[in-house]
Tab-separated table of C-alpha atoms in Angstrom:
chain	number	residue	atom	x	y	z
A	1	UNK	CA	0.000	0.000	0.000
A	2	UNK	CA	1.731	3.162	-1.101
A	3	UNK	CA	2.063	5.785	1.500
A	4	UNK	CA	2.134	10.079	0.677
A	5	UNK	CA	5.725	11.398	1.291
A	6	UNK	CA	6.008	13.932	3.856
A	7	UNK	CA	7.057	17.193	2.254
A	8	UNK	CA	8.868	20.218	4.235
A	9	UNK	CA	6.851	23.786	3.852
A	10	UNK	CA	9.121	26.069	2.834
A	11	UNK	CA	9.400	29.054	5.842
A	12	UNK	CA	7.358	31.883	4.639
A	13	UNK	CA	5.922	34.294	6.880
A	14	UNK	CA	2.795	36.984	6.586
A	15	UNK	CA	2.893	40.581	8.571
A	16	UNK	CA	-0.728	41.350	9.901
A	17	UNK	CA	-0.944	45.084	10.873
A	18	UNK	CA	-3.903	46.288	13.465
A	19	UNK	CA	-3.567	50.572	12.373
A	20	UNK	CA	-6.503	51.440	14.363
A	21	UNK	CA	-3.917	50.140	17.783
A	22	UNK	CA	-0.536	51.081	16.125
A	23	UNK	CA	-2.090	54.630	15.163
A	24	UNK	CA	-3.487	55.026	18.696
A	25	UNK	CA	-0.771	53.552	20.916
A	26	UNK	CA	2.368	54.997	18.938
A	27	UNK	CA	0.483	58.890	19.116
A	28	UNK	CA	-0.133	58.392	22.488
A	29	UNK	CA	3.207	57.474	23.156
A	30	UNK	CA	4.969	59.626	21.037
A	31	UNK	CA	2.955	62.775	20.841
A	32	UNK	CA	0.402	62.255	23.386
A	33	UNK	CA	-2.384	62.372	20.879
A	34	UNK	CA	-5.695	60.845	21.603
A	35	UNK	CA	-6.775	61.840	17.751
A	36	UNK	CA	-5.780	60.907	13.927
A	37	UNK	CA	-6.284	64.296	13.209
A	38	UNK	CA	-3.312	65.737	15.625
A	39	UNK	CA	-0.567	63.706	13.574
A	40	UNK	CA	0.748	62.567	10.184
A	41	UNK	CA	1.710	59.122	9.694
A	42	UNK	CA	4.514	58.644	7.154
A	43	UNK	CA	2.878	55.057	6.301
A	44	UNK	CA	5.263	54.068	3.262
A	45	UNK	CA	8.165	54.296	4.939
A	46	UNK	CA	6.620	52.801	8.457
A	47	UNK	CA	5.831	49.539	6.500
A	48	UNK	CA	9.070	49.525	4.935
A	49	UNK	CA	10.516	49.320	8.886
A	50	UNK	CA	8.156	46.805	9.985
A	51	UNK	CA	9.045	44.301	6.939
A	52	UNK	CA	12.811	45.340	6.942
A	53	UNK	CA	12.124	44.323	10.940
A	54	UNK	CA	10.349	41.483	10.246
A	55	UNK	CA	13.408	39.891	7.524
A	56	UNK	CA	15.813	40.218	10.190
A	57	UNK	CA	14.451	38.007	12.632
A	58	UNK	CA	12.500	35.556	10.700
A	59	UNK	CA	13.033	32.714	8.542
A	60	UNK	CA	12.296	32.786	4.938
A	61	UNK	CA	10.428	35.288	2.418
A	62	UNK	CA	8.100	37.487	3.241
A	63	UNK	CA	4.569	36.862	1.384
A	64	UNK	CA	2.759	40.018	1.692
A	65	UNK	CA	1.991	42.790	4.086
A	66	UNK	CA	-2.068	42.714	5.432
A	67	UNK	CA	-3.214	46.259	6.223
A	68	UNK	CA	-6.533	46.175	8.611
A	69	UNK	CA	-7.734	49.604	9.512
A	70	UNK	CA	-11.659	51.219	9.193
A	71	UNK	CA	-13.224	53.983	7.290
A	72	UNK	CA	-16.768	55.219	7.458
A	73	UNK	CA	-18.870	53.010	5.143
A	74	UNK	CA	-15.616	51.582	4.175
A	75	UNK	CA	-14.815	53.991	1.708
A	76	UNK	CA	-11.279	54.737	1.524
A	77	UNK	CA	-9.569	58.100	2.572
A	78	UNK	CA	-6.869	59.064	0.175
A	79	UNK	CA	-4.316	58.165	2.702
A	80	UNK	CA	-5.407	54.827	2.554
A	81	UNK	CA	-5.719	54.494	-1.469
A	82	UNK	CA	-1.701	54.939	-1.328
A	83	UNK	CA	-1.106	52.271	1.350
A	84	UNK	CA	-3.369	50.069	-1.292
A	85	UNK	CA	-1.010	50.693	-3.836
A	86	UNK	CA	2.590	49.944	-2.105
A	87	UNK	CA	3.778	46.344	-3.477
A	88	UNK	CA	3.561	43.588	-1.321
A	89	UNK	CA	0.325	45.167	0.790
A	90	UNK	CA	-3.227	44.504	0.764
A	91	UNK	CA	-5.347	46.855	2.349
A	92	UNK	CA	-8.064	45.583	4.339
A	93	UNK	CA	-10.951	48.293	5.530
A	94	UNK	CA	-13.530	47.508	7.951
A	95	UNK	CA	-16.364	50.293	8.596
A	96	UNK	CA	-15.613	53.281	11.033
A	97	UNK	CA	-18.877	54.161	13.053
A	98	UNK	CA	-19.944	57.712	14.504
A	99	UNK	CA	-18.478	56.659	17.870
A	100	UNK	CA	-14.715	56.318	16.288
A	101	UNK	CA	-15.008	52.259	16.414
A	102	UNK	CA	-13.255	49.828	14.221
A	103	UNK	CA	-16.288	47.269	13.128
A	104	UNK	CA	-15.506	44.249	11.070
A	105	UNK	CA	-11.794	44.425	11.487
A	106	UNK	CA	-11.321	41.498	13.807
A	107	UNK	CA	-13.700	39.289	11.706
A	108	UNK	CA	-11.672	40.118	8.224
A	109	UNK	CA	-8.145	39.297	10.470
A	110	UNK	CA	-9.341	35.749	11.224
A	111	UNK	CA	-10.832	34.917	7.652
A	112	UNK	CA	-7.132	36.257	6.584
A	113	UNK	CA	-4.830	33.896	8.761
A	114	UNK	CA	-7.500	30.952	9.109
A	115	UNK	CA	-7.212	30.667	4.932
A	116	UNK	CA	-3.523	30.968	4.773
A	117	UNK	CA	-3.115	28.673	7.740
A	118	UNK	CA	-5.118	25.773	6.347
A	119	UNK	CA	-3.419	26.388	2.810
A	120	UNK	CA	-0.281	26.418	4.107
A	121	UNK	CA	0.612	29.493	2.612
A	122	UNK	CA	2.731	30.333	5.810
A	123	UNK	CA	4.249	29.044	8.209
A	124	UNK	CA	5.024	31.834	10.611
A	125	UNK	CA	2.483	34.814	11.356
A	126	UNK	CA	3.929	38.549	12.475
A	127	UNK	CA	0.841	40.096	13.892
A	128	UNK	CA	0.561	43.758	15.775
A	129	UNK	CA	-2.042	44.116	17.292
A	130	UNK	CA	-3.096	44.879	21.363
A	131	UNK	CA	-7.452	43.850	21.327
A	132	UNK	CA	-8.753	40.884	22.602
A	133	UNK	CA	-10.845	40.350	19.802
A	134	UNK	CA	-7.510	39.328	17.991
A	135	UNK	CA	-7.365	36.221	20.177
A	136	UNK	CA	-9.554	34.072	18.065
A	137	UNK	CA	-7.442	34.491	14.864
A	138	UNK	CA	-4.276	33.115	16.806
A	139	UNK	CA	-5.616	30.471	18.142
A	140	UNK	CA	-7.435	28.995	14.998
A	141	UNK	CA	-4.097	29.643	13.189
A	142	UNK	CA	-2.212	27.681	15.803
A	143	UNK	CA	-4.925	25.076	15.073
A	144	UNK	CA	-3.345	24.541	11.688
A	145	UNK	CA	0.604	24.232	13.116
A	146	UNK	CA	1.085	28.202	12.475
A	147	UNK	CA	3.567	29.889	14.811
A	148	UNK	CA	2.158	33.830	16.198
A	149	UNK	CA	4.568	36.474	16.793
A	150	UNK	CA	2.786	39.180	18.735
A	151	UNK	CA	4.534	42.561	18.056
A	152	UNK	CA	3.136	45.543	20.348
A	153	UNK	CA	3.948	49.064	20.962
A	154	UNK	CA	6.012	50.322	23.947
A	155	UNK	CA	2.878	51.354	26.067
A	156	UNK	CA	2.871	54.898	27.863
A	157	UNK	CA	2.271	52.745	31.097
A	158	UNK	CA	1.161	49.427	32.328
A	159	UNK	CA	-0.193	47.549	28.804
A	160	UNK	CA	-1.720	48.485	25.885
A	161	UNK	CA	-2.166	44.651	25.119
A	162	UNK	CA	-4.827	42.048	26.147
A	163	UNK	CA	-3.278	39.615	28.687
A	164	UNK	CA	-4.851	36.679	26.988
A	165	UNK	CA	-3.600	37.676	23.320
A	166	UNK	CA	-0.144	37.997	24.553
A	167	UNK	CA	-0.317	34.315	26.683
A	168	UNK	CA	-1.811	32.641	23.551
A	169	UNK	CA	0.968	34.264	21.240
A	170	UNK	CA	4.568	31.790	20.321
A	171	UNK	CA	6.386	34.964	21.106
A	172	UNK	CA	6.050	38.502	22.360
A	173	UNK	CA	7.919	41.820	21.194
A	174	UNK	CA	7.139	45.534	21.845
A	175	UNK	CA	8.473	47.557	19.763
A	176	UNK	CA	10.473	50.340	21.531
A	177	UNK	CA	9.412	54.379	21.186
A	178	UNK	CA	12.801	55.127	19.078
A	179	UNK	CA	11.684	52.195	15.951
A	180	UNK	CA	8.339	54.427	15.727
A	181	UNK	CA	9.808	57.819	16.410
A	182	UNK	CA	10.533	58.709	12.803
A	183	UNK	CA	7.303	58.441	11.325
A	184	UNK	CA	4.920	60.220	13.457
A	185	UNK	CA	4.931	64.123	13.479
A	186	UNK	CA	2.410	66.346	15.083
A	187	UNK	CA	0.228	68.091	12.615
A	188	UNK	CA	0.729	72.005	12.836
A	189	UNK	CA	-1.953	74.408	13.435
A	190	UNK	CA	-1.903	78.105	12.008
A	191	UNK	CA	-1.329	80.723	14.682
A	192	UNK	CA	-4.906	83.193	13.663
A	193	UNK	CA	-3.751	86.241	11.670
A	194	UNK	CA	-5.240	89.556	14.529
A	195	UNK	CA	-8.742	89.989	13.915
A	196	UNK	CA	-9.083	93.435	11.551
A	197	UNK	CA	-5.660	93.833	10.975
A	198	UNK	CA	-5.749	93.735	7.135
A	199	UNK	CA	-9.112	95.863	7.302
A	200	UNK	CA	-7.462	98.651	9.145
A	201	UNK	CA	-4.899	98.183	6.161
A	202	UNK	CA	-7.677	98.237	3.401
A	203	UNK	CA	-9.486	101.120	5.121
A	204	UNK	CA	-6.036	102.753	5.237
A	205	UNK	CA	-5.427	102.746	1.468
A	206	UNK	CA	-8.964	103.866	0.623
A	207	UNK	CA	-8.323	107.079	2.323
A	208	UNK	CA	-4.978	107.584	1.009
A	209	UNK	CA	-6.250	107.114	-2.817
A	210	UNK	CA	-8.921	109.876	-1.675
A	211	UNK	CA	-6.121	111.579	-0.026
A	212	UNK	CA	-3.692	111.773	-2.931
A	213	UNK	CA	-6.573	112.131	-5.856
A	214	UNK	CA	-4.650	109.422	-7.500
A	215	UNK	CA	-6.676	107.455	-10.640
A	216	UNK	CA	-7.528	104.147	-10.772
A	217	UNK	CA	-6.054	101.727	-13.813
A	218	UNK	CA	-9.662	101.711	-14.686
A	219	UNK	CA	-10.292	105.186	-15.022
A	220	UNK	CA	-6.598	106.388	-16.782
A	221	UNK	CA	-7.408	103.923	-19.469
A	222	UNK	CA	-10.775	105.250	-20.124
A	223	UNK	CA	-9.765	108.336	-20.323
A	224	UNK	CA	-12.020	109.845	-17.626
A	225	UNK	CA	-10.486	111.727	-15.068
A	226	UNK	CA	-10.890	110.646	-11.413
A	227	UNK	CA	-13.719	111.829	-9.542
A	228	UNK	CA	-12.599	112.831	-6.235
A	229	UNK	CA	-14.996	114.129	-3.438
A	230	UNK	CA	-13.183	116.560	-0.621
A	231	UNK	CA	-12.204	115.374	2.217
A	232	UNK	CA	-12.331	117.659	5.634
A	233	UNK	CA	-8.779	118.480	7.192
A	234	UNK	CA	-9.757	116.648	10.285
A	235	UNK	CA	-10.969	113.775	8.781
A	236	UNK	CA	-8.103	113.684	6.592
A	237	UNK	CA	-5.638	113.635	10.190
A	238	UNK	CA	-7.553	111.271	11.359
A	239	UNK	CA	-6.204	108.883	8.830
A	240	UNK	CA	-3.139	106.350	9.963
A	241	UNK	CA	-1.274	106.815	6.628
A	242	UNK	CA	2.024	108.532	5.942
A	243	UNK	CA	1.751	111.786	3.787
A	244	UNK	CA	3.725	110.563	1.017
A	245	UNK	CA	1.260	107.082	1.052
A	246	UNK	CA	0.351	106.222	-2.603
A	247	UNK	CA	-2.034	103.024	-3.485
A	248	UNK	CA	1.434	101.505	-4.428
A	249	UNK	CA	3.123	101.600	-1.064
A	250	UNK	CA	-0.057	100.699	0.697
A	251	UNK	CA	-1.032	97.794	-1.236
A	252	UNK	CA	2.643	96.813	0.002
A	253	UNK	CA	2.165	97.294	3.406
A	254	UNK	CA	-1.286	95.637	3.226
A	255	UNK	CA	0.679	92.587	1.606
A	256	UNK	CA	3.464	92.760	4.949
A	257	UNK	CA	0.197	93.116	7.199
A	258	UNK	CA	-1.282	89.975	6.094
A	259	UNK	CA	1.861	87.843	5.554
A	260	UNK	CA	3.446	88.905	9.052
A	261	UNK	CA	-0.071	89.210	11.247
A	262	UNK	CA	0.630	92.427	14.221
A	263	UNK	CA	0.683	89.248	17.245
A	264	UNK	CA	4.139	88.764	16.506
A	265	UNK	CA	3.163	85.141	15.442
A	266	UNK	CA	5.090	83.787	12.234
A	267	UNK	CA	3.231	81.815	9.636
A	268	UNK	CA	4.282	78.409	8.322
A	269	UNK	CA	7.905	77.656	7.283
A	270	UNK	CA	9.474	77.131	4.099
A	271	UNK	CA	10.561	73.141	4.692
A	272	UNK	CA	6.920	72.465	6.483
A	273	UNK	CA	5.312	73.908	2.999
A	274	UNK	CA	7.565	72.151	0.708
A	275	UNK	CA	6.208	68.672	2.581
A	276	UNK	CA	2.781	69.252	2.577
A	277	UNK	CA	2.925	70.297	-1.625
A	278	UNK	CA	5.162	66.938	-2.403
A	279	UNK	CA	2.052	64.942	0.109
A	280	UNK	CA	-0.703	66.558	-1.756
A	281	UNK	CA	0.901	66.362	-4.806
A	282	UNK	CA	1.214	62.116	-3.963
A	283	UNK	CA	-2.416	62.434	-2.890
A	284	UNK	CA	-3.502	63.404	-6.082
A	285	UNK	CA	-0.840	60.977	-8.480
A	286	UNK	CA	-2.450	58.260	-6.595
A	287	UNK	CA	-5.866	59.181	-6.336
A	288	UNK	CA	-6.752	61.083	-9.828
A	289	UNK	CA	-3.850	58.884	-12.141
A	290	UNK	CA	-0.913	59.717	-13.981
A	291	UNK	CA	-2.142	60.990	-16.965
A	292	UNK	CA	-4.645	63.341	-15.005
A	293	UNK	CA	-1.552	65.165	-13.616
A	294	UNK	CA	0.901	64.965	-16.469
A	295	UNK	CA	-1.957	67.567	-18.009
A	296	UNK	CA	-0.951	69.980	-15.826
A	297	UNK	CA	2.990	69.956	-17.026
A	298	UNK	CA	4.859	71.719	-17.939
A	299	UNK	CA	3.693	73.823	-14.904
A	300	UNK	CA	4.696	76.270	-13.039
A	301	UNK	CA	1.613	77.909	-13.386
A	302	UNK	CA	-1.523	76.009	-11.664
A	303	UNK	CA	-4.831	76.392	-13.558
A	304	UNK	CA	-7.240	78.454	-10.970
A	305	UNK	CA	-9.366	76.052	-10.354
A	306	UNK	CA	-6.718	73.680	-10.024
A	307	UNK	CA	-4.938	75.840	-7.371
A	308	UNK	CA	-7.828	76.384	-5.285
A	309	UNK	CA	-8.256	73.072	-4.799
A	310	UNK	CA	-4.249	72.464	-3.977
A	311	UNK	CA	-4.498	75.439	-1.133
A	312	UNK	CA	-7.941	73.865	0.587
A	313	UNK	CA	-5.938	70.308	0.263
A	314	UNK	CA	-2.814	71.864	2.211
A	315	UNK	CA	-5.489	74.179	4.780
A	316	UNK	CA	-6.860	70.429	5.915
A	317	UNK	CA	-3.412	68.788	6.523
A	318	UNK	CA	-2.353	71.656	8.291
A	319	UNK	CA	-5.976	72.792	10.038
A	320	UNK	CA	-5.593	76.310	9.495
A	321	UNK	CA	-6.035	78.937	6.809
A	322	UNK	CA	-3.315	79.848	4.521
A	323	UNK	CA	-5.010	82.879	2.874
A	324	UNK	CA	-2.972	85.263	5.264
A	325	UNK	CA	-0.096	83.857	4.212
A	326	UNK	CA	1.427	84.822	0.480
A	327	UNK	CA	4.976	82.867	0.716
A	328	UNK	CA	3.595	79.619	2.070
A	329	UNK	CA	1.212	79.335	-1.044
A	330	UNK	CA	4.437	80.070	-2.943
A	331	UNK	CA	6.370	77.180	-1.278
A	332	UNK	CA	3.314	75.034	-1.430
A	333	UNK	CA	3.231	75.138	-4.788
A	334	UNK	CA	6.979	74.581	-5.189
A	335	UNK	CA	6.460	71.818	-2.892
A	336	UNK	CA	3.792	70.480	-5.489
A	337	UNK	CA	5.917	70.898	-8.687
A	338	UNK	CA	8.809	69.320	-7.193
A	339	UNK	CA	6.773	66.146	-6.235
A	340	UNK	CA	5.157	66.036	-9.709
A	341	UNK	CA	8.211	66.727	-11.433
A	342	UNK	CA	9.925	63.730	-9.677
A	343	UNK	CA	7.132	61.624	-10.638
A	344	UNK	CA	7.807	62.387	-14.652
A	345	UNK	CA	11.625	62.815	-14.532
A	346	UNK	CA	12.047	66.119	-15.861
A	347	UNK	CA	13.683	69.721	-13.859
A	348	UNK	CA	12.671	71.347	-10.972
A	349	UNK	CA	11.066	74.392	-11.323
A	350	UNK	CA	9.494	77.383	-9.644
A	351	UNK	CA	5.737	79.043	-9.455
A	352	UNK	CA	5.176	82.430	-9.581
């Protein structure tokens, strides 16, 4: 009677990623954040740790990354439609309620490592993750002969990990503050410009064109002269303006008024506004294709419609206006060209 021949499984290993805990634990332990909204993940380069961590302690090839996280009736945020698209990941979305909760998640995780288990598609399983509802998955991948690694995140005290997840796991590791460090920054919020700042400005240069009887564009080309009203001495004192103002030099001042707001506080810098342009700019190459964006070249010059849309992008990563602020649109858009120049392989260039 002829017997089957044993045959060895070759060591291959999966990497199952919880983002609803490593988002939550790594900002609270790293920024103190209780919120999505306070911080920017770098996720392409955090996955390319985790795997890069992964190689170096286990056995065999890596098959693929699994990416579990939630979105409200699982529709994905643009963030998310760029993890989808990184080699070697498959993004996994459960639904995101009104109360912040992850729904579905646990349930996807199980069907996930139960198939690959009983397939033998792996023989080890990297999982980080911290809920008890994970516990299932491991054990009915043990079930099939599959080793669990349990990977955590160093908690802020105590554990951020359910006791029975990290009994039932082959082996525990928490991975320390300084591995997560790099690719969590806390999102910046735009000091207010003062409230009627740039309308004392405006009012300013009204009654300095009155002041000086000086034309309008409008009316030297139409070859009307201006019609100017007098204005009484005292009301004319009254008037914050230097006696030499023209509409020139006041337009410029209204310009340094609303770049440089009179609380002192500085706007945005230059590096900050290059990063956000290159992550929009990503955003959209990801989001509205290739050949959407290559319309725009050769660029500088954003169509208006276009541009609108690329400063109310950069106002949400940032959660504050940018309207007061002239040279951060500037190096926004530089940011922007740069990223999408990159993309095409041609020079760097400027916007006006």
């Amino acid at each position: 009677m002829a017997t089957s021949e044993y045959v060895p499984q070759p060591a291959r290993y999966a990497i199952f990623v919880d983002a609803g805990y490593l988002y939550a634990a790594s900002g609270a332990l790293l920024l103190g954040c209780g919120s999505r909204r306070e911080y920017r993940v770098a996720a392409e380069k955090l996955i390319k740790a985790l795997t890069d961590h992964a190689d170096e302690q286990r056995r065999g090839e890596l098959l693929r990354v699994y990416w579990f996280d939630a979105a409200p009736k699982r529709q994905p945020t643009v963030d998310q439609r760029v993890i989808a698209n990184l080699p070697l990941v498959k993004l996994r979305l459960g639904n995101l309620n009104a109360q912040g909760q992850q729904k579905g998640v646990d349930a996807q995780l199980r069907a996930d490592l139960e198939a690959l288990a009983r397939h033998r598609g792996i023989t080890d399983a990297v999982l980080l993750a911290g809920d008890e509802d994970m516990l299932p998955a491991v054990e009915a991948a043990q079930r099939y002969g599959i080793r669990v690694h349990l990977w955590g995140v160093e908690p802020t005290h105590g554990s951020n990990q359910a006791e029975w997840l990290v009994w039932e796991s082959d082996t525990v590791e928490v991975l320390p503050a300084e591995f997560l460090r790099p690719y969590f920054t806390k999102a910046k919020v735009l000091p207010a410009p003062a409230p009627g700042s740039a309308a004392a400005v405006r009012d300013a240069a009204a009654a300095a064109q009155r002041t000086n009887h000086v034309p309008s564009p409008s009316q030297v080309f139409a070859g009307r002269p201006p019609a100017v009203k007098p204005m009484p001495a005292a009301a004319r004192a009254a008037v914050p303006v230097p006696g030499a103002a023209t509409p020139a030099t006041v337009a410029a001042s209204l310009n340094s008024a609303t770049a440089a707001p009179s609380d002192g506080k500085l706007g945005p810098d230059r590096d900050h506004m290059l990063e956000i342009g290159e992550h929009v700019a990503q955003k959209w190459i990801f989001e509205r294709g290739r050949d959407n964006i290559r319309d725009l070249l050769p660029g500088p010059i954003l169509p208006p419609v276009i541009d609108k849309e690329l400063l109310i992008e950069a106002e949400k990563e940032l959660g504050g206006s940018l309207r007061p602020y002239q040279e951060a649109r500037t190096w926004l858009r530089d940011g922007f060209w740069e990223r999408v120049y990159r993309e095409f392989g041609i020079g760097i260039g400027k916007s006006d």
